[in-house]
Short mmCIF file of C-alpha atoms and ligand atoms in Angstrom, two decimals:
data_model
loop_
_atom_site.label_atom_id
_atom_site.label_comp_id
_atom_site.label_asym_id
_atom_site.label_seq_id
_atom_site.Cartn_x
_atom_site.Cartn_y
_atom_site.Cartn_z
CA MET A 1 -103.24 -22.22 116.17
CA GLU A 2 -102.22 -24.42 113.29
CA LYS A 3 -102.54 -21.76 110.62
CA LEU A 4 -100.43 -19.20 112.47
CA LEU A 5 -97.76 -21.78 113.31
CA ALA A 6 -97.58 -22.90 109.67
CA LYS A 7 -97.24 -19.32 108.39
CA VAL A 8 -94.57 -18.35 110.93
CA LYS A 9 -92.62 -21.54 110.21
CA GLN A 10 -92.74 -20.75 106.49
CA ARG A 11 -91.55 -17.19 107.15
CA ILE A 12 -88.68 -18.28 109.35
CA GLU A 13 -87.57 -20.89 106.81
CA SER A 14 -87.57 -18.41 103.96
CA LEU A 15 -85.69 -15.76 105.99
CA ALA A 16 -83.18 -18.41 107.06
CA VAL A 17 -82.53 -19.43 103.45
CA GLU A 18 -81.97 -15.78 102.46
CA LEU A 19 -79.56 -15.20 105.34
CA GLU A 20 -77.67 -18.39 104.57
CA HIS A 21 -77.19 -17.29 100.96
CA LEU A 22 -76.06 -13.86 102.03
CA TYR A 23 -73.65 -15.37 104.50
CA ASN A 24 -72.24 -17.90 102.06
CA ASP A 25 -72.02 -15.52 99.11
CA HIS A 26 -70.59 -12.51 100.95
CA PRO A 27 -68.97 -13.75 104.17
CA ASP A 28 -66.49 -10.87 104.36
CA ALA A 29 -68.56 -8.08 102.78
CA VAL A 30 -68.27 -4.74 104.59
CA ILE A 31 -71.61 -2.94 105.01
CA GLY A 32 -70.43 0.00 107.06
CA GLU A 33 -67.69 1.47 109.16
CA ILE A 34 -67.67 2.45 112.80
CA THR A 35 -66.48 5.94 113.63
CA ILE A 36 -65.74 7.62 116.92
CA LYS A 37 -68.87 9.68 116.28
CA ASN A 38 -70.92 6.47 116.15
CA ILE A 39 -69.47 5.07 119.35
CA LEU A 40 -69.89 8.29 121.31
CA GLY A 41 -73.22 9.07 119.65
CA GLY A 42 -75.32 6.24 121.01
CA MET A 43 -74.42 3.94 118.08
CA ARG A 44 -76.68 6.16 115.94
CA GLY A 45 -76.86 4.94 112.34
CA MET A 46 -74.69 1.84 112.88
CA LYS A 47 -76.21 -1.08 111.01
CA SER A 48 -75.71 -3.87 113.48
CA LEU A 49 -78.94 -5.88 113.76
CA VAL A 50 -81.27 -7.74 111.43
CA CYS A 51 -84.99 -7.12 111.95
CA ASN A 52 -87.55 -8.28 109.41
CA THR A 53 -90.78 -7.35 111.18
CA SER A 54 -90.60 -3.70 110.12
CA PHE A 55 -88.32 -1.05 108.66
CA VAL A 56 -88.14 2.73 109.17
CA ASP A 57 -87.26 4.72 106.05
CA PRO A 58 -85.94 8.15 107.15
CA TYR A 59 -88.11 9.88 104.52
CA LYS A 60 -91.16 7.60 104.35
CA GLY A 61 -91.47 6.29 107.89
CA LEU A 62 -92.65 2.89 109.04
CA PHE A 63 -92.96 -0.05 106.66
CA ILE A 64 -94.35 -3.42 107.70
CA SER A 65 -93.44 -5.77 104.89
CA ASN A 66 -94.09 -3.57 101.87
CA LEU A 67 -96.98 -1.72 103.50
CA GLU A 68 -96.80 1.93 104.58
CA ILE A 69 -99.02 3.43 107.26
CA PRO A 70 -101.87 4.52 104.94
CA ASP A 71 -102.00 0.89 103.74
CA PHE A 72 -102.61 -0.56 107.20
CA GLU A 73 -103.94 2.24 109.42
CA ASP A 74 -107.49 0.87 109.13
CA LYS A 75 -106.53 -2.64 110.31
CA THR A 76 -106.99 -4.23 113.72
CA PRO A 77 -104.15 -5.01 116.15
CA GLU A 78 -104.71 -8.73 115.55
CA GLU A 79 -104.17 -8.27 111.82
CA ILE A 80 -101.07 -6.19 112.53
CA PHE A 81 -99.55 -8.82 114.81
CA PHE A 82 -100.15 -11.43 112.11
CA LEU A 83 -98.53 -9.13 109.56
CA LEU A 84 -95.49 -8.46 111.76
CA VAL A 85 -94.80 -12.08 112.54
CA THR A 86 -95.70 -13.72 109.20
CA GLY A 87 -95.00 -10.89 106.72
CA SER A 88 -98.53 -10.92 105.27
CA LEU A 89 -102.01 -9.92 106.37
CA PRO A 90 -104.23 -12.80 107.49
CA ASP A 91 -107.08 -14.15 105.40
CA GLU A 92 -110.47 -14.50 107.05
CA ALA A 93 -109.83 -17.99 108.44
CA GLU A 94 -106.37 -17.07 109.75
CA LEU A 95 -107.74 -13.99 111.47
CA ALA A 96 -110.60 -15.94 113.01
CA GLU A 97 -108.18 -18.54 114.36
CA LEU A 98 -105.92 -15.87 115.88
CA LYS A 99 -108.83 -14.03 117.50
CA THR A 100 -110.15 -17.26 119.00
CA GLU A 101 -106.70 -18.13 120.36
CA LEU A 102 -106.33 -14.71 121.94
CA SER A 103 -109.82 -14.74 123.37
CA LYS A 104 -109.17 -18.14 125.03
CA ARG A 105 -106.04 -16.79 126.70
CA SER A 106 -107.31 -13.39 127.82
CA GLN A 107 -108.03 -14.03 131.52
CA VAL A 108 -105.60 -12.13 133.75
CA PRO A 109 -104.70 -14.36 136.73
CA GLU A 110 -106.12 -13.19 140.06
CA TYR A 111 -102.63 -13.08 141.65
CA VAL A 112 -101.71 -10.28 139.22
CA TRP A 113 -104.50 -8.05 140.54
CA THR A 114 -103.50 -8.87 144.14
CA THR A 115 -99.90 -7.92 143.35
CA LEU A 116 -100.81 -4.69 141.56
CA LYS A 117 -103.36 -3.57 144.13
CA SER A 118 -100.75 -3.86 146.88
CA ALA A 119 -98.49 -1.26 145.23
CA PRO A 120 -98.58 2.36 146.45
CA LYS A 121 -101.05 4.53 144.48
CA THR A 122 -98.24 6.97 143.73
CA ILE A 123 -96.55 4.42 141.45
CA HIS A 124 -96.33 5.26 137.73
CA PRO A 125 -98.74 3.21 135.55
CA MET A 126 -95.83 2.07 133.36
CA THR A 127 -94.12 0.59 136.41
CA LEU A 128 -97.31 -1.29 137.29
CA PHE A 129 -97.66 -2.46 133.68
CA SER A 130 -94.13 -3.80 133.70
CA MET A 131 -94.69 -5.40 137.12
CA GLY A 132 -97.95 -7.02 135.97
CA ILE A 133 -96.15 -8.65 133.06
CA MET A 134 -93.24 -9.72 135.25
CA ALA A 135 -95.67 -11.20 137.75
CA MET A 136 -96.88 -13.64 135.07
CA GLU A 137 -93.37 -14.80 134.22
CA GLY A 138 -93.84 -17.97 136.26
CA ASP A 139 -96.42 -19.08 133.67
CA SER A 140 -93.90 -18.99 130.80
CA VAL A 141 -94.27 -22.10 128.67
CA PHE A 142 -90.89 -21.37 127.05
CA LYS A 143 -89.20 -21.45 130.45
CA GLN A 144 -90.82 -24.77 131.33
CA LYS A 145 -90.00 -26.35 127.96
CA TYR A 146 -86.44 -25.04 128.06
CA ASP A 147 -85.95 -26.69 131.45
CA GLU A 148 -87.28 -29.92 129.92
CA GLY A 149 -84.55 -29.66 127.26
CA ILE A 150 -86.37 -28.83 124.00
CA PRO A 151 -84.21 -28.53 120.86
CA LYS A 152 -83.20 -25.08 119.56
CA ASP A 153 -85.49 -25.56 116.53
CA ASP A 154 -88.49 -25.39 118.87
CA TYR A 155 -87.54 -22.19 120.72
CA TRP A 156 -89.63 -19.97 118.42
CA LYS A 157 -92.78 -22.07 118.92
CA TYR A 158 -92.78 -21.56 122.66
CA THR A 159 -91.77 -17.92 122.29
CA LEU A 160 -94.85 -17.55 120.10
CA GLU A 161 -96.95 -19.52 122.59
CA ASP A 162 -95.87 -17.18 125.42
CA SER A 163 -96.41 -14.20 123.11
CA LEU A 164 -100.04 -15.12 122.46
CA ASN A 165 -100.63 -15.75 126.16
CA LEU A 166 -99.17 -12.33 126.95
CA ILE A 167 -100.71 -10.26 124.14
CA ALA A 168 -104.17 -11.67 124.92
CA LYS A 169 -104.02 -10.30 128.47
CA LEU A 170 -102.56 -6.86 127.77
CA PRO A 171 -105.78 -4.86 127.16
CA ALA A 172 -107.36 -6.19 130.36
CA LEU A 173 -104.13 -5.74 132.30
CA ALA A 174 -103.63 -2.17 131.09
CA ALA A 175 -107.25 -1.16 131.62
CA GLY A 176 -107.18 -2.76 135.08
CA ILE A 177 -104.16 -0.62 135.95
CA TYR A 178 -106.06 2.47 134.79
CA ARG A 179 -108.95 1.57 137.06
CA ILE A 180 -106.76 0.64 140.03
CA LEU A 181 -104.90 3.93 139.92
CA PHE A 182 -107.55 6.36 138.71
CA MET A 183 -111.00 4.78 139.21
CA ASN A 184 -111.00 3.60 142.85
CA GLY A 185 -109.63 0.18 141.96
CA GLU A 186 -112.81 -1.23 140.44
CA VAL A 187 -111.53 -3.54 137.71
CA ILE A 188 -114.16 -4.25 135.02
CA GLU A 189 -114.65 -7.91 134.16
CA SER A 190 -115.50 -8.52 130.52
CA SER A 191 -118.90 -10.03 129.91
CA GLU A 192 -118.37 -10.51 126.20
CA SER A 193 -115.72 -13.19 125.72
CA GLU A 194 -115.60 -12.71 121.96
CA LEU A 195 -114.29 -9.12 122.21
CA ASP A 196 -111.18 -8.33 120.20
CA LEU A 197 -108.10 -6.59 121.63
CA ALA A 198 -109.15 -3.01 120.90
CA SER A 199 -112.77 -3.47 122.03
CA THR A 200 -111.64 -5.23 125.18
CA LEU A 201 -109.43 -2.26 125.98
CA THR A 202 -112.25 0.21 125.36
CA TYR A 203 -114.79 -1.84 127.32
CA ARG A 204 -112.56 -2.42 130.32
CA LEU A 205 -111.33 1.15 130.57
CA GLY A 206 -114.92 1.85 131.43
CA PHE A 207 -115.45 5.40 130.24
CA ASN A 208 -116.62 6.47 126.81
CA ARG A 209 -117.05 2.81 125.96
CA HIS A 210 -120.19 3.32 123.89
CA ASN A 211 -118.58 6.03 121.81
CA PRO A 212 -117.62 4.41 118.48
CA SER A 213 -115.00 7.01 117.64
CA PHE A 214 -113.23 6.47 121.00
CA ALA A 215 -113.23 2.74 120.26
CA ASP A 216 -111.76 3.51 116.85
CA LEU A 217 -109.10 5.73 118.41
CA ASN A 218 -108.09 2.86 120.69
CA ARG A 219 -107.86 0.56 117.67
CA LEU A 220 -105.71 3.10 115.82
CA TYR A 221 -103.54 3.58 118.91
CA LEU A 222 -102.87 -0.16 119.10
CA VAL A 223 -102.03 -0.26 115.39
CA LEU A 224 -99.77 2.77 114.96
CA HIS A 225 -97.39 2.10 117.85
CA CYS A 226 -96.85 -1.61 117.14
CA ASP A 227 -93.24 -1.68 115.91
CA HIS A 228 -90.51 0.66 114.66
CA GLU A 229 -87.74 -1.73 113.55
CA GLY A 230 -85.17 -3.23 115.91
CA GLY A 231 -82.80 -0.52 117.12
CA ASN A 232 -85.06 1.77 119.16
CA VAL A 233 -84.55 1.64 122.94
CA SER A 234 -87.55 -0.52 123.78
CA ALA A 235 -87.36 -3.05 120.96
CA PHE A 236 -83.60 -3.35 121.20
CA THR A 237 -83.78 -3.88 124.96
CA SER A 238 -86.36 -6.60 124.55
CA ARG A 239 -84.21 -8.23 121.85
CA VAL A 240 -81.10 -8.15 124.03
CA VAL A 241 -82.91 -9.66 126.99
CA ASN A 242 -84.62 -12.36 124.92
CA SER A 243 -81.31 -13.19 123.21
CA ALA A 244 -80.13 -14.51 126.57
CA LEU A 245 -83.17 -16.84 126.33
CA SER A 246 -84.90 -14.91 129.08
CA ASN A 247 -88.55 -15.57 128.26
CA ILE A 248 -90.90 -13.10 126.57
CA TYR A 249 -92.40 -11.87 129.86
CA LEU A 250 -88.94 -10.79 131.05
CA ALA A 251 -88.08 -9.37 127.62
CA ALA A 252 -91.35 -7.44 127.22
CA SER A 253 -91.14 -6.02 130.70
CA ALA A 254 -87.54 -4.90 130.09
CA GLY A 255 -88.50 -3.30 126.76
CA LEU A 256 -91.36 -1.44 128.43
CA ASN A 257 -88.99 -0.10 131.08
CA GLY A 258 -87.08 1.53 128.22
CA LEU A 259 -90.28 2.81 126.65
CA ALA A 260 -91.01 4.52 129.99
CA GLY A 261 -88.24 7.09 129.43
CA PRO A 262 -89.06 10.71 128.46
CA LEU A 263 -86.86 10.62 125.35
CA HIS A 264 -88.82 7.57 124.11
CA GLY A 265 -92.42 6.52 124.85
CA LEU A 266 -92.98 8.74 127.88
CA ALA A 267 -92.75 11.69 125.45
CA ASN A 268 -96.51 11.34 124.79
CA GLN A 269 -97.25 12.07 128.46
CA VAL A 270 -94.67 14.89 128.49
CA CYS A 271 -96.26 16.40 125.35
CA LEU A 272 -99.68 16.52 126.89
CA LYS A 273 -98.27 18.13 130.02
CA PHE A 274 -96.47 20.62 127.76
CA ILE A 275 -99.76 21.59 126.10
CA THR A 276 -101.50 21.78 129.48
CA ASN A 277 -98.77 24.16 130.65
CA ILE A 278 -99.34 26.35 127.57
CA HIS A 279 -103.09 26.40 128.30
CA ASP A 280 -102.50 27.16 131.99
CA GLU A 281 -100.51 30.22 130.97
CA TYR A 282 -102.48 31.58 128.03
CA GLY A 283 -105.88 29.89 128.22
CA ASN A 284 -107.28 27.07 126.08
CA ARG A 285 -106.97 28.95 122.78
CA PRO A 286 -103.42 30.39 122.73
CA SER A 287 -102.34 32.40 119.73
CA VAL A 288 -99.53 31.24 117.44
CA ASP A 289 -97.31 33.99 118.88
CA GLN A 290 -97.99 32.83 122.44
CA VAL A 291 -97.14 29.25 121.47
CA ARG A 292 -93.92 30.46 119.84
CA GLU A 293 -93.01 32.42 122.97
CA PHE A 294 -93.58 29.33 125.15
CA VAL A 295 -91.45 27.15 122.88
CA MET A 296 -88.58 29.67 122.86
CA ARG A 297 -88.68 29.92 126.65
CA THR A 298 -88.59 26.13 126.95
CA LEU A 299 -85.51 25.95 124.76
CA ASP A 300 -83.87 28.81 126.65
CA GLU A 301 -84.35 26.77 129.82
CA GLY A 302 -82.27 24.02 128.16
CA LYS A 303 -85.20 21.62 127.74
CA VAL A 304 -86.20 19.66 124.62
CA ILE A 305 -89.50 20.24 122.83
CA PRO A 306 -91.34 16.97 123.44
CA GLY A 307 -92.77 15.23 120.38
CA TYR A 308 -90.23 16.76 118.00
CA GLY A 309 -87.12 15.10 116.59
CA HIS A 310 -86.26 11.51 115.87
CA ALA A 311 -83.18 9.32 115.74
CA VAL A 312 -84.06 7.89 112.30
CA LEU A 313 -86.92 9.88 110.72
CA ARG A 314 -86.12 13.02 108.74
CA VAL A 315 -89.69 14.05 107.89
CA THR A 316 -92.98 14.47 109.74
CA ASP A 317 -93.73 11.06 111.24
CA PRO A 318 -96.48 9.41 109.14
CA ARG A 319 -97.94 8.15 112.44
CA PHE A 320 -98.41 11.83 113.40
CA THR A 321 -100.12 12.41 110.06
CA SER A 322 -102.41 9.43 110.57
CA PHE A 323 -103.47 10.63 114.03
CA MET A 324 -103.98 14.14 112.61
CA LYS A 325 -106.32 12.72 109.98
CA PHE A 326 -108.29 11.00 112.76
CA GLY A 327 -108.40 14.24 114.77
CA ASP A 328 -109.59 16.27 111.79
CA GLN A 329 -112.39 13.76 111.24
CA HIS A 330 -113.54 13.37 114.82
CA CYS A 331 -112.54 16.33 117.00
CA SER A 332 -111.15 19.11 114.84
CA ASP A 333 -112.27 21.82 117.25
CA SER A 334 -110.63 20.27 120.32
CA PRO A 335 -108.47 22.96 121.98
CA TYR A 336 -105.74 20.35 122.52
CA LEU A 337 -105.67 19.39 118.84
CA GLN A 338 -105.69 23.07 117.90
CA THR A 339 -102.61 23.69 120.06
CA VAL A 340 -100.92 20.64 118.50
CA LYS A 341 -101.49 22.32 115.13
CA LYS A 342 -100.08 25.62 116.34
CA LEU A 343 -96.99 23.84 117.65
CA PHE A 344 -96.64 22.15 114.25
CA GLU A 345 -96.80 25.62 112.70
CA VAL A 346 -93.98 27.08 114.79
CA VAL A 347 -91.66 24.36 116.15
CA PRO A 348 -90.03 23.00 112.95
CA ASP A 349 -88.85 26.47 111.86
CA ILE A 350 -87.44 27.16 115.31
CA LEU A 351 -85.65 23.81 115.56
CA LYS A 352 -84.16 24.15 112.07
CA THR A 353 -81.85 26.91 113.30
CA TYR A 354 -81.65 25.99 117.00
CA LYS A 355 -78.14 25.15 118.24
CA GLY A 356 -76.70 26.13 114.88
CA GLY A 357 -78.85 23.62 113.00
CA LYS A 358 -77.75 20.70 115.17
CA VAL A 359 -81.23 19.16 115.49
CA ALA A 360 -81.22 16.37 112.91
CA ASN A 361 -84.99 16.26 112.52
CA PRO A 362 -87.12 19.32 113.35
CA TRP A 363 -90.39 17.55 112.51
CA PRO A 364 -93.01 16.06 114.83
CA ASN A 365 -93.03 12.40 115.84
CA VAL A 366 -96.03 10.32 116.88
CA ASP A 367 -95.92 11.54 120.49
CA ALA A 368 -96.62 15.15 119.47
CA ILE A 369 -100.28 14.35 118.87
CA SER A 370 -101.35 11.00 120.30
CA GLY A 371 -102.08 12.20 123.84
CA SER A 372 -104.15 15.17 122.75
CA LEU A 373 -106.68 12.81 121.15
CA LEU A 374 -107.00 10.67 124.27
CA TYR A 375 -107.42 13.83 126.31
CA HIS A 376 -110.26 14.94 124.07
CA TYR A 377 -112.14 11.70 124.81
CA GLY A 378 -111.82 12.22 128.56
CA MET A 379 -108.66 10.27 129.34
CA THR A 380 -107.14 13.15 131.27
CA HIS A 381 -104.73 11.05 133.35
CA TYR A 382 -101.86 11.52 130.96
CA GLU A 383 -99.56 9.35 133.05
CA PHE A 384 -101.44 6.47 131.41
CA TYR A 385 -100.64 7.35 127.80
CA THR A 386 -97.35 5.45 127.62
CA VAL A 387 -99.16 2.31 128.76
CA MET A 388 -101.44 2.68 125.72
CA PHE A 389 -98.28 2.94 123.58
CA GLY A 390 -96.83 -0.07 125.40
CA ILE A 391 -99.75 -2.46 124.76
CA SER A 392 -99.15 -1.95 121.07
CA ARG A 393 -95.35 -2.04 121.18
CA VAL A 394 -95.38 -5.48 122.84
CA LEU A 395 -96.81 -6.83 119.56
CA GLY A 396 -93.54 -5.82 117.93
CA PHE A 397 -91.38 -7.23 120.75
CA CYS A 398 -93.17 -10.56 120.46
CA ALA A 399 -92.92 -10.74 116.67
CA GLN A 400 -89.26 -9.70 116.62
CA ASN A 401 -88.23 -12.19 119.28
CA THR A 402 -90.24 -15.07 117.81
CA ILE A 403 -88.43 -14.58 114.51
CA ALA A 404 -85.04 -14.07 116.16
CA ARG A 405 -85.41 -17.38 118.01
CA GLY A 406 -86.56 -19.07 114.81
CA LEU A 407 -83.42 -17.85 113.07
CA HIS A 408 -81.28 -19.11 115.98
CA GLN A 409 -79.86 -15.63 116.42
CA PRO A 410 -77.11 -15.68 119.05
CA ILE A 411 -76.90 -13.82 122.34
CA ILE A 412 -76.35 -10.09 121.61
CA ARG A 413 -73.03 -8.95 122.97
CA PRO A 414 -71.28 -5.97 121.35
CA LYS A 415 -67.75 -5.18 122.50
CA SER A 416 -67.09 -2.08 124.55
CA VAL A 417 -63.71 -0.38 124.81
CA THR A 418 -62.07 2.00 127.26
CA ASN A 419 -60.72 5.50 126.64
CA SER A 420 -57.20 4.05 126.86
CA TRP A 421 -58.03 1.46 124.22
CA LEU A 422 -59.32 4.19 121.92
CA LYS A 423 -56.27 6.39 122.56
CA ASN A 424 -53.87 3.52 121.88
CA TYR A 425 -55.74 2.57 118.73
CA LEU A 426 -56.05 6.08 117.30
CA GLU A 427 -52.79 7.56 118.53
CA PRO A 428 -50.31 4.70 118.71
CA HIS A 429 -46.88 5.73 119.95
CA PRO A 430 -44.54 6.08 117.00
CA VAL A 431 -41.93 3.39 116.97
CA SER A 432 -38.61 5.08 117.83
N1 LIG B 501 -85.96 19.88 121.19
C1 LIG B 501 -84.75 20.48 121.50
N2 LIG B 501 -83.57 19.96 121.15
C2 LIG B 501 -83.59 18.83 120.43
C3 LIG B 501 -84.77 18.19 120.05
C4 LIG B 501 -85.98 18.77 120.47
N3 LIG B 501 -87.17 18.18 120.21
N4 LIG B 501 -84.46 17.09 119.34
C5 LIG B 501 -83.11 17.03 119.29
N5 LIG B 501 -82.58 18.08 119.96
C6 LIG B 501 -81.17 18.36 120.22
C7 LIG B 501 -80.60 17.19 121.02
O1 LIG B 501 -80.90 17.32 122.41
C8 LIG B 501 -79.12 17.30 120.71
O2 LIG B 501 -78.57 18.34 121.46
P1 LIG B 501 -77.16 18.10 122.25
O3 LIG B 501 -76.22 17.55 121.24
O4 LIG B 501 -76.80 19.47 122.74
O5 LIG B 501 -77.46 17.13 123.33
C9 LIG B 501 -79.14 17.78 119.27
O6 LIG B 501 -80.44 18.34 119.03
C10 LIG B 501 -78.91 16.66 118.26
O7 LIG B 501 -79.82 15.60 118.52
P2 LIG B 501 -80.42 14.75 117.30
O8 LIG B 501 -79.29 14.06 116.64
O9 LIG B 501 -81.29 15.62 116.48
O10 LIG B 501 -81.40 13.73 118.03
P3 LIG B 501 -81.08 12.32 118.72
O11 LIG B 501 -81.11 11.27 117.69
O12 LIG B 501 -79.88 12.41 119.60
O13 LIG B 501 -82.34 12.17 119.68
C11 LIG B 501 -84.63 12.32 120.23
C12 LIG B 501 -83.61 11.90 119.17
C13 LIG B 501 -86.00 11.80 119.84
C14 LIG B 501 -84.23 11.66 121.58
C15 LIG B 501 -84.63 13.86 120.36
O14 LIG B 501 -85.03 14.41 119.14
C16 LIG B 501 -85.52 14.36 121.48
O15 LIG B 501 -85.07 14.42 122.63
N6 LIG B 501 -86.82 14.70 121.18
C17 LIG B 501 -87.78 15.10 122.18
C18 LIG B 501 -88.30 13.89 122.93
C19 LIG B 501 -89.21 13.04 122.05
O16 LIG B 501 -90.11 13.53 121.39
N7 LIG B 501 -89.01 11.70 122.10
C20 LIG B 501 -89.87 10.75 121.40
C21 LIG B 501 -89.23 10.13 120.17
C22 LIG B 501 -90.15 9.12 119.53
C23 LIG B 501 -90.26 7.92 120.40
O17 LIG B 501 -89.27 7.22 120.60
O18 LIG B 501 -91.36 7.64 120.91
#
């Protein structure tokens, strides 16, 4: 993997030079202030981390380097990983090298299947996914090299080495979990070693595998969820864990455990269930008024509308728009997609005034639509949808942590304070 190593090295060196200049030229510059609202509000909006793999503009959405979603939505996950970790898309030779490397490393060890098959069938697929990755932790090259005493300058190389070993196995691992839980445990072995990540996923899932538009949906799925800068729950968790020099298997698994929450990645499963509930009540073609009624009732029950809102975005998520474009091209008459559209018609207006206008972003995020497309192609086990999200998001974890180790970023350790500390700081006793 000479080409990839050379490009990542170059990227790390240039980022390091920039940071050094910034540090030397502005050592005491203030770039923000911390308010009580920030501390009690989940650190929302506090600029406290450097992440160069991607950036989320509140009004334009995800950027990878200077590319917006319409610029890269037709790429493959391999190209996207290369882009995240090097800052540029690969040329033909670089892509070929990466695909060969991944293909060589794609065999999931037999002990992983034995471990996963021994779990109760009631387990959530995300838990199995996280367990499968954790089970491979003993194979971490970083861990072995660290024990041998490698210099700090080499940490990124072995983080990247582990990353490639992990990413290569994810489609087979995820598809195997699907088959263990939902298809009587018959894991499909790949017969075509040259398959890329998205085709491997499609092939090994087993159903709809000869349908080119399902294969393209899987590709798009693996592209759109890849990264969303550094502060979201899953990426941040993986960064914190890796900053302790816990290897990438431990960091990825930890990040995925955060992704498994309903306010984050699990929202795609919750959204599909939400639509199913609407269809159970009103039939497969509910009217706009019926959808509105269901939404209002959900809010009255004190629940959130899944797939709407975002901590950073203040517009319709461009990932939602990209999936909608796919849906319009391939399955515009799907009842699930139609209900997604009706929700899009009614929810933003309702959320704009809900709780006195407290909802910062009334627009849909990626999870409002992604599951409905999978459902259309026959993947009706919606508990699996967050695993699909997770395969892609690990690309971002790996790229972020490789670069963080290359930049020698220290262990992440913000300071917490007590109520008494805050009271003493804000309301000091007047000196008598
Ligand atoms: N439905 C109802 N209420 C909502 C809401 C929604 N979709 N989105 C936000 N709100 C409410 C919040 O619950 C909060 O109310 P309280 O202060 O009474 O608790 C209020 O509006 C303000 O929240 P906010 O500043 O707009 O949003 P946050 O940054 O705190 O949270 C998010 C962001 C995504 C957790 C929230 O919008 C939400 O829960 N959305 C639904 C779940 C979802 O779609 N998650 C997926 C996000 C994308 C992803 O990570 O994959």
